[in-house]
PDB file of N, CA and C in Angstrom:
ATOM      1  N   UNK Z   1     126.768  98.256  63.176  1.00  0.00           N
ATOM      2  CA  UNK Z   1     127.774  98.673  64.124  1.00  0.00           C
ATOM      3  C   UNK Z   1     127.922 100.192  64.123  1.00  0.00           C
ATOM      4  N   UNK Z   2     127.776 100.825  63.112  1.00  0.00           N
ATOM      5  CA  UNK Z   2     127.645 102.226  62.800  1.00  0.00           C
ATOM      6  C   UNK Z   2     127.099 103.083  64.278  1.00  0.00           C
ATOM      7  N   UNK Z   3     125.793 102.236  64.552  1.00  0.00           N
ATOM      8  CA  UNK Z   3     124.830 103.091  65.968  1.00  0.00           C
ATOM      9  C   UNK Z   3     124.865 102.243  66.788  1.00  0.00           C
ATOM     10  N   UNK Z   4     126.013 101.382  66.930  1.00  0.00           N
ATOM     11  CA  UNK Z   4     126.511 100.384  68.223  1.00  0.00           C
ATOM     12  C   UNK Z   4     125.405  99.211  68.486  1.00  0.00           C
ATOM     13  N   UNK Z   5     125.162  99.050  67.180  1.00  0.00           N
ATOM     14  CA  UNK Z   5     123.836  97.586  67.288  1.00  0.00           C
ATOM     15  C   UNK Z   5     124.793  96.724  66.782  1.00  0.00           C
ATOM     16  N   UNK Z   6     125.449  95.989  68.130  1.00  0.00           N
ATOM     17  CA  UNK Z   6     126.283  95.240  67.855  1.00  0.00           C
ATOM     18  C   UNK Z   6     125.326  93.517  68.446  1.00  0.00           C
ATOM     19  N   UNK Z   7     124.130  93.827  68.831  1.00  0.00           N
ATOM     20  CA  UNK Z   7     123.461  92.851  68.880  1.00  0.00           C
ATOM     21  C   UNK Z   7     122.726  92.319  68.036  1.00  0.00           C
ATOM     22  N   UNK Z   8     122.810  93.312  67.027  1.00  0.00           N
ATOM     23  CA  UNK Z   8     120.960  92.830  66.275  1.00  0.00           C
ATOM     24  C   UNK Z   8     121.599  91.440  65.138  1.00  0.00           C
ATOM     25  N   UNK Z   9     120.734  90.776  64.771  1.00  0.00           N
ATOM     26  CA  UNK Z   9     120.602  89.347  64.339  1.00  0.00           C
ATOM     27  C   UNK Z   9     121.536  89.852  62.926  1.00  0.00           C
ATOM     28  N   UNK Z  10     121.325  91.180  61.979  1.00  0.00           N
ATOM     29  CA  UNK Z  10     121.995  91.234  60.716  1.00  0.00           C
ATOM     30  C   UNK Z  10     123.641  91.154  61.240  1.00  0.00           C
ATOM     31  N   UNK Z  11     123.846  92.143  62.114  1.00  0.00           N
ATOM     32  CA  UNK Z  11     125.195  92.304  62.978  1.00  0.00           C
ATOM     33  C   UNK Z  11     125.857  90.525  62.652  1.00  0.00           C
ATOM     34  N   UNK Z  12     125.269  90.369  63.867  1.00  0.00           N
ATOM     35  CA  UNK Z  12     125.329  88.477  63.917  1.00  0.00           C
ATOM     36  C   UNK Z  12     125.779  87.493  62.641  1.00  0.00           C
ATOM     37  N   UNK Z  13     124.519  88.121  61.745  1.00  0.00           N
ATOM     38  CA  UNK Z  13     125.146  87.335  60.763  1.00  0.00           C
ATOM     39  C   UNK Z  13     126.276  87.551  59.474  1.00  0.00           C
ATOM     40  N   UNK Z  14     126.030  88.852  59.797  1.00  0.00           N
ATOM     41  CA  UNK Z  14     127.974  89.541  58.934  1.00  0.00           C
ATOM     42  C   UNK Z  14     128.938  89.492  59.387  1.00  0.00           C
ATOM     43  N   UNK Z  15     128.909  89.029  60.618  1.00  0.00           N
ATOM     44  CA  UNK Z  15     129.945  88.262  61.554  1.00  0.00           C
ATOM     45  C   UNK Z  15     130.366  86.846  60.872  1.00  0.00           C
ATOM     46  N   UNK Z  16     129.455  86.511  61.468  1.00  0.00           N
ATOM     47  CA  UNK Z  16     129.350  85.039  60.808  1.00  0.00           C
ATOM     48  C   UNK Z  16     130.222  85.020  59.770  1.00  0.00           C
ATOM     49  N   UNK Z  17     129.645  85.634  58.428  1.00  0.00           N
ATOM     50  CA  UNK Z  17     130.207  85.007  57.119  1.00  0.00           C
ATOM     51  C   UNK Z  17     131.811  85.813  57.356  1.00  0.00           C
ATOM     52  N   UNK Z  18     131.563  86.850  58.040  1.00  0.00           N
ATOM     53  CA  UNK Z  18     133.263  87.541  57.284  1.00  0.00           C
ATOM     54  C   UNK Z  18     133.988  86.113  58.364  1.00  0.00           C
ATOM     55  N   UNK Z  19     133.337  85.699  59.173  1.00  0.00           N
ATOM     56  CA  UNK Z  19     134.637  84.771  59.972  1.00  0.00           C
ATOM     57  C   UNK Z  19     134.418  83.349  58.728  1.00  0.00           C
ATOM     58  N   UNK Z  20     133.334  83.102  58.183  1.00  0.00           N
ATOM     59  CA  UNK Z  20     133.802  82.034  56.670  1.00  0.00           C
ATOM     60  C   UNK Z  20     134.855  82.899  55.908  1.00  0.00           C
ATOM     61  N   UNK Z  21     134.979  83.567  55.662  1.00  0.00           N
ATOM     62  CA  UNK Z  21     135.937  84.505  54.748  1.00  0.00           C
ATOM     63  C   UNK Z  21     136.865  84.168  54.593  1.00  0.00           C
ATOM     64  N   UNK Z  22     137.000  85.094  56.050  1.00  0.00           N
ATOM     65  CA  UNK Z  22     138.715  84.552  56.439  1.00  0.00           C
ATOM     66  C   UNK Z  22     139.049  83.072  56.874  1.00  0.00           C
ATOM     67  N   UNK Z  23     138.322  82.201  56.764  1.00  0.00           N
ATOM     68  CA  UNK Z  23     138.688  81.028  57.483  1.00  0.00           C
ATOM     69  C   UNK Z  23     139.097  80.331  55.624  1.00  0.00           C
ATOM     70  N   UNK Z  24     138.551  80.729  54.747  1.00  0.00           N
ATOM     71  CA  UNK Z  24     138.720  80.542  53.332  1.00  0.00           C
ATOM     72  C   UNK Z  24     139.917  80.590  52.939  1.00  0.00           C
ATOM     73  N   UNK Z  25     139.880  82.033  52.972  1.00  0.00           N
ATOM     74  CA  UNK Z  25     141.240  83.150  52.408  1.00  0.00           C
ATOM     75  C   UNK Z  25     142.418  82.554  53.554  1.00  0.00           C
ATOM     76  N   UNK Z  26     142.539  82.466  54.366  1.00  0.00           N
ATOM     77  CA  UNK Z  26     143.447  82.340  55.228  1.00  0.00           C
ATOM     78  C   UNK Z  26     143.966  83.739  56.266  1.00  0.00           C
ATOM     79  N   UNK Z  27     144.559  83.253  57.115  1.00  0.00           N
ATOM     80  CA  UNK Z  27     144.860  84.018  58.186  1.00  0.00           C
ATOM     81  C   UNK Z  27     145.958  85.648  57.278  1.00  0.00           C
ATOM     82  N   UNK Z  28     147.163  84.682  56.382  1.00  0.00           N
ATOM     83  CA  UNK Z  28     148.120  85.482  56.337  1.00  0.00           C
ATOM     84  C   UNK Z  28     147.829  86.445  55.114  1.00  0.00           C
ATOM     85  N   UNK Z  29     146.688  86.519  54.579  1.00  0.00           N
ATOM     86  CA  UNK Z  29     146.179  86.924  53.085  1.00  0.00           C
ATOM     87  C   UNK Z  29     146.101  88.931  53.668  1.00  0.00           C
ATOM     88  N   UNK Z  30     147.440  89.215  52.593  1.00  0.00           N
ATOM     89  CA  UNK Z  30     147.474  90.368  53.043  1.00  0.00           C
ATOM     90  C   UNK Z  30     147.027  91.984  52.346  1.00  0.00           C
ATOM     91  N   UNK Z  31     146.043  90.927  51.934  1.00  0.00           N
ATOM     92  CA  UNK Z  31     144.913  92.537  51.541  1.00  0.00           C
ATOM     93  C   UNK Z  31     145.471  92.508  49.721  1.00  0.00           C
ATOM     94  N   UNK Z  32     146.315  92.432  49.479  1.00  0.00           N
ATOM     95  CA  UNK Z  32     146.350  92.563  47.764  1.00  0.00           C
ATOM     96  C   UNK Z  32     145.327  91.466  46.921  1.00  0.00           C
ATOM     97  N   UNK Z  33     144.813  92.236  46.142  1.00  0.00           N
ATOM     98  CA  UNK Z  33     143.993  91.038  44.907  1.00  0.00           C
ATOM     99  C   UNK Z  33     144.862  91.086  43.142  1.00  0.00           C
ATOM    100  N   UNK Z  34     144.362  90.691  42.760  1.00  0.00           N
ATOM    101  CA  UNK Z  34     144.992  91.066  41.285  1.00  0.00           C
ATOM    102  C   UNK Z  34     144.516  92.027  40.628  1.00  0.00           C
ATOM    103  N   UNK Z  35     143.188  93.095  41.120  1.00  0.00           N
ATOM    104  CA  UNK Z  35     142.653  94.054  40.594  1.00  0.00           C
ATOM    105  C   UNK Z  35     143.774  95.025  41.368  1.00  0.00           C
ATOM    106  N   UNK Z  36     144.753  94.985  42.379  1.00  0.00           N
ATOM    107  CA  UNK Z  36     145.701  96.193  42.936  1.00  0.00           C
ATOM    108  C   UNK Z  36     147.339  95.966  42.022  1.00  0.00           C
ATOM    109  N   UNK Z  37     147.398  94.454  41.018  1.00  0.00           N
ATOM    110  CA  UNK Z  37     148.306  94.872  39.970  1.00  0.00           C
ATOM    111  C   UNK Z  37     148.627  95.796  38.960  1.00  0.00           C
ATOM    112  N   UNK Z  38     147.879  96.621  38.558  1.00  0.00           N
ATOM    113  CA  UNK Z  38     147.755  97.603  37.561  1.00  0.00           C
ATOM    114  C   UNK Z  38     147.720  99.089  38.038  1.00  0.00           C
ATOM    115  N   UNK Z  39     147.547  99.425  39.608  1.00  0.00           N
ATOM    116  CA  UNK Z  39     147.936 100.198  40.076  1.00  0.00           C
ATOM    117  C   UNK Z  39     149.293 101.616  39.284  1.00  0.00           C
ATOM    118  N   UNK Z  40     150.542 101.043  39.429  1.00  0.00           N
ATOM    119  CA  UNK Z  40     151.573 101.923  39.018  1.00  0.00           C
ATOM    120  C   UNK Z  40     151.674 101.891  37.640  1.00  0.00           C
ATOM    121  N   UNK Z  41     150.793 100.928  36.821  1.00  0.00           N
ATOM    122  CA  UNK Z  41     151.141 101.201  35.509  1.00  0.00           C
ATOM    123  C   UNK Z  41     150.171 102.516  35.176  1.00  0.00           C
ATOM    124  N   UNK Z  42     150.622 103.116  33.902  1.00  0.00           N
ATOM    125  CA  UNK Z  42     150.251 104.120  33.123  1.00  0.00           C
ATOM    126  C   UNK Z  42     149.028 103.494  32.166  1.00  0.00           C
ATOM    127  N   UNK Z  43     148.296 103.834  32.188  1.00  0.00           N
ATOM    128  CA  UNK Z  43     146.969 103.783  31.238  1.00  0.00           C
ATOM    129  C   UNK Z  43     147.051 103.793  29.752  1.00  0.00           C
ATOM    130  N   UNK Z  44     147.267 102.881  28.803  1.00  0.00           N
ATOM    131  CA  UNK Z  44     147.736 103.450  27.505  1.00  0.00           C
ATOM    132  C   UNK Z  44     146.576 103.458  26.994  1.00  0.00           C
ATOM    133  N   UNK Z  45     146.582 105.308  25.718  1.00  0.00           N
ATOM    134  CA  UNK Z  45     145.454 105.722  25.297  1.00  0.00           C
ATOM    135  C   UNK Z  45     145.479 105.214  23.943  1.00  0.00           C
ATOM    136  N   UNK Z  46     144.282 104.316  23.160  1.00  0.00           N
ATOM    137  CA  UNK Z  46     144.279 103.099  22.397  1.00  0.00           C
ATOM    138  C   UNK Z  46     144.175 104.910  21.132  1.00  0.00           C
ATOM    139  N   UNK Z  47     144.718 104.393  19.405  1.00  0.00           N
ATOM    140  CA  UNK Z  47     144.383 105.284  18.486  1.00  0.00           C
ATOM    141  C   UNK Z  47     142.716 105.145  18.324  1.00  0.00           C
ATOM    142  N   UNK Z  48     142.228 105.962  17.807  1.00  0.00           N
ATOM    143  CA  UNK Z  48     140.580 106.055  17.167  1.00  0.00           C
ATOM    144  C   UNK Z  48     140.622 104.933  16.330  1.00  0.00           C
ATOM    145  N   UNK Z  49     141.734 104.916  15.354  1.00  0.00           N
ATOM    146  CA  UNK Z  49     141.255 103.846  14.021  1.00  0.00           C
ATOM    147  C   UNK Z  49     141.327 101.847  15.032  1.00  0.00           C
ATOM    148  N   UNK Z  50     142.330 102.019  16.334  1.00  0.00           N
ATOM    149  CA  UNK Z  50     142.651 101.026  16.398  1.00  0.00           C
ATOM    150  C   UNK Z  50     141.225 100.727  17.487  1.00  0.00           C
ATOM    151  N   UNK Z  51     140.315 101.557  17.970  1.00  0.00           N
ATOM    152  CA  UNK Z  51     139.169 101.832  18.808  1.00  0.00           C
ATOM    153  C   UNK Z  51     137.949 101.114  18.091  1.00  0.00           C
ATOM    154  N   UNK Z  52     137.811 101.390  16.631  1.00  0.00           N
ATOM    155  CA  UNK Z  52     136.998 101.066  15.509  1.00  0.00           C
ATOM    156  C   UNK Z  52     137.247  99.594  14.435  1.00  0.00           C
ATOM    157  N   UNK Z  53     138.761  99.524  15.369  1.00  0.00           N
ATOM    158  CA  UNK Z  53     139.226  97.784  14.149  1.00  0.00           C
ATOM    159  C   UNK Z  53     138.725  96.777  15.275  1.00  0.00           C
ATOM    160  N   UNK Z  54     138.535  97.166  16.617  1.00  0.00           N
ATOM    161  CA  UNK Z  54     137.733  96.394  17.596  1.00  0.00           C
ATOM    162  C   UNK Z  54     136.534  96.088  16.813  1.00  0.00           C
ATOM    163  N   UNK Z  55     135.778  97.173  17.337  1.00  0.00           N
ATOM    164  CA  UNK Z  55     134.141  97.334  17.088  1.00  0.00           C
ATOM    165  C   UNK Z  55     134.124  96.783  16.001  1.00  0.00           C
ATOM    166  N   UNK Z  56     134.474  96.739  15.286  1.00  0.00           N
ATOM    167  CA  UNK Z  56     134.290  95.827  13.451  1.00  0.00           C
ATOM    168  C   UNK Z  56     134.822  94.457  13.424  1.00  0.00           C
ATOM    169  N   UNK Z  57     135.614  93.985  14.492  1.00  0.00           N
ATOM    170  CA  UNK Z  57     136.636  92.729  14.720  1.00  0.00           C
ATOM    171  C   UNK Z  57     137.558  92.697  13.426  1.00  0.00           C
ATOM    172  N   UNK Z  58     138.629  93.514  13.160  1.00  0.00           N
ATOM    173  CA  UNK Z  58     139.456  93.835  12.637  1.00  0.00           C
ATOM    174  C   UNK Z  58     140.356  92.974  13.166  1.00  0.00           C
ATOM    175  N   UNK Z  59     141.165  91.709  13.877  1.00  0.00           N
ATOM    176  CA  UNK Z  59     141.722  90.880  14.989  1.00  0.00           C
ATOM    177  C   UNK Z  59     142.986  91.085  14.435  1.00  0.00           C
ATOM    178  N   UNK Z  60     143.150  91.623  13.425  1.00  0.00           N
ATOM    179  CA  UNK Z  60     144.674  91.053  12.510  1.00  0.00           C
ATOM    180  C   UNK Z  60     145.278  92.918  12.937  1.00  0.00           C
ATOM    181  N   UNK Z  61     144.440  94.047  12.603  1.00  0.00           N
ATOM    182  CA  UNK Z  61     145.027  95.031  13.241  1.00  0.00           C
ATOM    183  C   UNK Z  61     145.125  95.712  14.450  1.00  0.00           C
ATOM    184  N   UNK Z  62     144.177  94.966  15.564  1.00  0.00           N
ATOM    185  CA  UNK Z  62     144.307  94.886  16.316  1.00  0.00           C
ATOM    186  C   UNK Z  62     145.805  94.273  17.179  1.00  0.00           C
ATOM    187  N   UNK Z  63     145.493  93.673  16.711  1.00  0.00           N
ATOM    188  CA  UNK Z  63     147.096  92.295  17.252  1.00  0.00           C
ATOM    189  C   UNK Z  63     148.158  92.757  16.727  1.00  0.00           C
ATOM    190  N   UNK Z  64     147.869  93.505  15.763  1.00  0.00           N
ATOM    191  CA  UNK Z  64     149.656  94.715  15.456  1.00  0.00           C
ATOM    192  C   UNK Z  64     149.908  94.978  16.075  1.00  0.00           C
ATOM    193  N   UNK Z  65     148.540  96.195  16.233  1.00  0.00           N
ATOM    194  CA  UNK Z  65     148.740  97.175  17.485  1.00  0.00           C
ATOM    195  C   UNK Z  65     149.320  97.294  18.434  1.00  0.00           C
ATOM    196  N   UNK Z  66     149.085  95.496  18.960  1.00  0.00           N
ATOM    197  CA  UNK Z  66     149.209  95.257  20.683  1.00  0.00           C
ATOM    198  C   UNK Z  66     150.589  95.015  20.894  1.00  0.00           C
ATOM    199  N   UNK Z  67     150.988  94.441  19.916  1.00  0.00           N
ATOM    200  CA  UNK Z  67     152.413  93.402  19.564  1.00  0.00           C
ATOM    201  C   UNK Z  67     153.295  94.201  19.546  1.00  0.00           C
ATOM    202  N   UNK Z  68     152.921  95.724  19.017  1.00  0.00           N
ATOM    203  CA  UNK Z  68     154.101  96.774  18.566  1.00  0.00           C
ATOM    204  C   UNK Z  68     154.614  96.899  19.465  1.00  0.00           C
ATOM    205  N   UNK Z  69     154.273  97.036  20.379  1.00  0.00           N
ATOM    206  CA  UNK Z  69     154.932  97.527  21.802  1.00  0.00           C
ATOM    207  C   UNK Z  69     154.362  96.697  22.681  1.00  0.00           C
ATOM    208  N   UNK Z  70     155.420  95.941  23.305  1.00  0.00           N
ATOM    209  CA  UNK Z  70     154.959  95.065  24.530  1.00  0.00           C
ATOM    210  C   UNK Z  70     155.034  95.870  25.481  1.00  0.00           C
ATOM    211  N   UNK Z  71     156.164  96.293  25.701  1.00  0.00           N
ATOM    212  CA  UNK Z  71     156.347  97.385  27.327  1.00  0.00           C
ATOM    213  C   UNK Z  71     154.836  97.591  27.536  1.00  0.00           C
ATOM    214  N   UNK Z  72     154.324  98.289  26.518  1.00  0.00           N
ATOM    215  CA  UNK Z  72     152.880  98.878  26.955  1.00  0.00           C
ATOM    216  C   UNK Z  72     151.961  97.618  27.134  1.00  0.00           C
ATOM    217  N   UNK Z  73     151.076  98.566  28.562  1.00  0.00           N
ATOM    218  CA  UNK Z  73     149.777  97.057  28.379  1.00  0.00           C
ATOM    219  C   UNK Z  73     148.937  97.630  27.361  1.00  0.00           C
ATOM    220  N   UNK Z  74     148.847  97.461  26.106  1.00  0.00           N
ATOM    221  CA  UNK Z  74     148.265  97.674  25.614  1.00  0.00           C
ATOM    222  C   UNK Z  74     147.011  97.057  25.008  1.00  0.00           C
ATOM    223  N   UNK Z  75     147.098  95.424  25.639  1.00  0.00           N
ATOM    224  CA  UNK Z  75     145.569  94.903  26.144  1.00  0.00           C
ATOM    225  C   UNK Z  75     144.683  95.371  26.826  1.00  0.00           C
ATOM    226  N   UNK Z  76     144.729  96.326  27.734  1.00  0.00           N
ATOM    227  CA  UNK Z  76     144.201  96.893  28.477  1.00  0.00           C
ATOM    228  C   UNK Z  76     143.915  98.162  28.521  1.00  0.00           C
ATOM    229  N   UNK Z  77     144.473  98.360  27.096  1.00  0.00           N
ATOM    230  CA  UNK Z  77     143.808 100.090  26.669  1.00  0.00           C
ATOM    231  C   UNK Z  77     142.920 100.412  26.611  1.00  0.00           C
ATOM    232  N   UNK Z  78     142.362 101.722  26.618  1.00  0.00           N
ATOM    233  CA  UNK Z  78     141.353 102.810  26.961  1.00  0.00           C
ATOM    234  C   UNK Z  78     141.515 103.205  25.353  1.00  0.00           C
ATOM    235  N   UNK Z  79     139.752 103.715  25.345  1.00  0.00           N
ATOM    236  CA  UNK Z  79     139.719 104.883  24.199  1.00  0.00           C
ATOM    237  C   UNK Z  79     140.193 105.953  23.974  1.00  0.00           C
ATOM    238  N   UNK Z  80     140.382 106.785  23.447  1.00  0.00           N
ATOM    239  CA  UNK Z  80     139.998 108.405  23.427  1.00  0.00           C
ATOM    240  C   UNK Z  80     139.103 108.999  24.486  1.00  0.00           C
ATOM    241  N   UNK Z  81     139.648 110.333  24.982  1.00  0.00           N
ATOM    242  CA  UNK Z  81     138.084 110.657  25.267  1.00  0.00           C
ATOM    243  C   UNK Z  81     137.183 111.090  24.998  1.00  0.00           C
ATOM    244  N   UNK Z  82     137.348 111.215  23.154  1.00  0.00           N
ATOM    245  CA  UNK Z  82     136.186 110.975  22.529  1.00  0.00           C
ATOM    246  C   UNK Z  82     135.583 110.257  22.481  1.00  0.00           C
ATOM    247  N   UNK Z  83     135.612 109.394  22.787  1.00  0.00           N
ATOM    248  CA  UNK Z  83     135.068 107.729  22.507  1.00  0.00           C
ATOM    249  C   UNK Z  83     135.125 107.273  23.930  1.00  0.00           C
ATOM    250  N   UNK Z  84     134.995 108.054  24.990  1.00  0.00           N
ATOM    251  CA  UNK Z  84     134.408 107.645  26.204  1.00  0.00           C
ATOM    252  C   UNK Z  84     135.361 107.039  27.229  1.00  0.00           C
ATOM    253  N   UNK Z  85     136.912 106.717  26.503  1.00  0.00           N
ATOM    254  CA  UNK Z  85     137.889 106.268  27.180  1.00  0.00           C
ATOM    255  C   UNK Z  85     137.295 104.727  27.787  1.00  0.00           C
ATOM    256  N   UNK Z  86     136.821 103.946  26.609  1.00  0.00           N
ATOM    257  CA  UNK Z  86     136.275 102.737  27.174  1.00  0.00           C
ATOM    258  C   UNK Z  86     137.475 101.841  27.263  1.00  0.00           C
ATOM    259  N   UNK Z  87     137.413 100.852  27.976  1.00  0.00           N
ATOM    260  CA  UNK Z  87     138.230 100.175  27.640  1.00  0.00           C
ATOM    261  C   UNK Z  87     138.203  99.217  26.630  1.00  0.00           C
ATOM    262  N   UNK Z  88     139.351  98.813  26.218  1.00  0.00           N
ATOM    263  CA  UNK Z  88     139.484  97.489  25.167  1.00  0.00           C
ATOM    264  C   UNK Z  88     138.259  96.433  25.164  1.00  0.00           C
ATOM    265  N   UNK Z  89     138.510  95.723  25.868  1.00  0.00           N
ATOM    266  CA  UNK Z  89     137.617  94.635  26.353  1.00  0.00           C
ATOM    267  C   UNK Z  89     135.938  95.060  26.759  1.00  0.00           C
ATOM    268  N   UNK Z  90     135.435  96.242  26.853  1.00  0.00           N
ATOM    269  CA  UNK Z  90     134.764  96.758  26.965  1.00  0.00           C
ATOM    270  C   UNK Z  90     133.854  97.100  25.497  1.00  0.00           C
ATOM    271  N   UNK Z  91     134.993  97.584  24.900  1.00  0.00           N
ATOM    272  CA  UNK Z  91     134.303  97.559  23.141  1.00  0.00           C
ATOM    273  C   UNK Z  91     134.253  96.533  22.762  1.00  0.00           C
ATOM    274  N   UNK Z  92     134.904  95.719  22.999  1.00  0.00           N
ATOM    275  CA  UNK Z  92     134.826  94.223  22.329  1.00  0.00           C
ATOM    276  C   UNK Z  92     133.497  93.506  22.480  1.00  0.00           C
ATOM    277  N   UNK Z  93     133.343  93.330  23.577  1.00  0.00           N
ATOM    278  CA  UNK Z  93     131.843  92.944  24.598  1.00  0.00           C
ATOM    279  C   UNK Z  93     130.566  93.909  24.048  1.00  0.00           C
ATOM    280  N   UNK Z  94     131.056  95.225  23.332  1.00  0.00           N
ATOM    281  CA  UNK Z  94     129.842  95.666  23.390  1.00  0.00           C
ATOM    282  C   UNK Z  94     129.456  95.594  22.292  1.00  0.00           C
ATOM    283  N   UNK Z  95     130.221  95.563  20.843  1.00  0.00           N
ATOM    284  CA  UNK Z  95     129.928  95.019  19.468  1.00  0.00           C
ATOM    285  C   UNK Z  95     130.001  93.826  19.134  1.00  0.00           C
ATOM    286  N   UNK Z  96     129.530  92.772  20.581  1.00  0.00           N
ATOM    287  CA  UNK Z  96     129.341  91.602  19.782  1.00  0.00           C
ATOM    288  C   UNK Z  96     130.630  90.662  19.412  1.00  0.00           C
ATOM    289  N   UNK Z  97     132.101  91.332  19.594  1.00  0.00           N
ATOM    290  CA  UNK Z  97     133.580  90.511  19.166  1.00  0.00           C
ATOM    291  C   UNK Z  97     133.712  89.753  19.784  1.00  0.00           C
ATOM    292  N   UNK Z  98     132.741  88.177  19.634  1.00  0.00           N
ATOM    293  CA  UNK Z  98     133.641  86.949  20.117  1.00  0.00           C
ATOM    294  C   UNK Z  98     134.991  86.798  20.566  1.00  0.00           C
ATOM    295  N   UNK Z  99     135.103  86.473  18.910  1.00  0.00           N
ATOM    296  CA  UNK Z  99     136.780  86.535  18.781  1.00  0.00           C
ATOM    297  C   UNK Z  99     137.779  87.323  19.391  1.00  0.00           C
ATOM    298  N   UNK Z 100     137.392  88.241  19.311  1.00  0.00           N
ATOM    299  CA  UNK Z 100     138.201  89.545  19.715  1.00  0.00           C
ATOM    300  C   UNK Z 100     138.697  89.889  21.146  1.00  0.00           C
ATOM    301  N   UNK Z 101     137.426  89.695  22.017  1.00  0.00           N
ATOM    302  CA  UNK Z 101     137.038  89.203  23.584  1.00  0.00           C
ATOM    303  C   UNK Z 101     138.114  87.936  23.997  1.00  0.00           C
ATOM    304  N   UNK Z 102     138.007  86.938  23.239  1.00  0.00           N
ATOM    305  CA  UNK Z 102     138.529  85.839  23.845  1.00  0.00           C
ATOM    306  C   UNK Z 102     140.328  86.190  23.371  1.00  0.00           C
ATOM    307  N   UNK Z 103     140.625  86.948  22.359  1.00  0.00           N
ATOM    308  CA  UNK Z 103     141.825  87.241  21.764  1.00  0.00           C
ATOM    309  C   UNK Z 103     142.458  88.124  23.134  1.00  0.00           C
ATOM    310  N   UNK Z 104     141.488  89.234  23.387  1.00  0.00           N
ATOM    311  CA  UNK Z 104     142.092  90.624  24.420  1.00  0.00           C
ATOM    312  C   UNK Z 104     141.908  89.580  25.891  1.00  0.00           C
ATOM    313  N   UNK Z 105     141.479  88.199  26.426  1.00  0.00           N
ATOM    314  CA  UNK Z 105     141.548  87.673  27.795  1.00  0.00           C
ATOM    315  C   UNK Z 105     142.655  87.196  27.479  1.00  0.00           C
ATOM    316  N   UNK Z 106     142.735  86.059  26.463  1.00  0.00           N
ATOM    317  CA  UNK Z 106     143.922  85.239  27.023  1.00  0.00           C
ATOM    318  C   UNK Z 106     145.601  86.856  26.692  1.00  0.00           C
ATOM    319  N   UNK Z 107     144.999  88.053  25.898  1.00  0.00           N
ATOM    320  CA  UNK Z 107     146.152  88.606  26.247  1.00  0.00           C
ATOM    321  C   UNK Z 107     146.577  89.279  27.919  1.00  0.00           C
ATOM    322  N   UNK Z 108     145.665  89.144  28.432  1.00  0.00           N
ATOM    323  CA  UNK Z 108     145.735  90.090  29.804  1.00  0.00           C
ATOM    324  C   UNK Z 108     144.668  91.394  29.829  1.00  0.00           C
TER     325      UNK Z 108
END
């Protein structure tokens, strides 16, 4: 549609599916997903030692951590930006923490 090839067969068929889409989603579905919940919150920056009780599956100081402060999402913390500002769940996944992974989903 960009160069007004509103005929050609790809056109046609991205038509097609976005009208499955919406016929899915429904008419009144108004653009929010659950990836636009976290929007206004603040980013909490995780400590180094609590960055490294991940990567080792430390689960017991981890789960202090998180517990200390609910206000904060602190399931969903970021590194340092020494440490690349990864996220939680991100280190978990990348050293291998089963446990740890399935501990930081069912927290949020």
């Amino acid at each position: 549609e960009d160069q007004n090839a509103t005929s050609t067969e790809h056109y046609q068929v991205t038509c097609k599916l976005l009208q499955v889409a919406e016929e899915r989603i429904g008419a009144d579905w108004d653009g929010i997903t659950v990836l636009d919940d976290n929007i206004d919150k603040l980013t909490v920056e995780m400590p180094d030692y609590i960055a490294k009780a991940i990567g080792t599956g430390d689960i017991k100081s981890v789960l202090r951590w998180i517990n200390a402060n609910r206000t904060e999402d602190r399931a969903n913390a970021v590194s340092s930006a020494e440490m690349a500002r990864m996220p939680v769940l991100c280190i978990a996944c990348m050293d291998d923490q089963l446990a740890m992974t399935t501990q930081l989903l069912q927290l949020g």
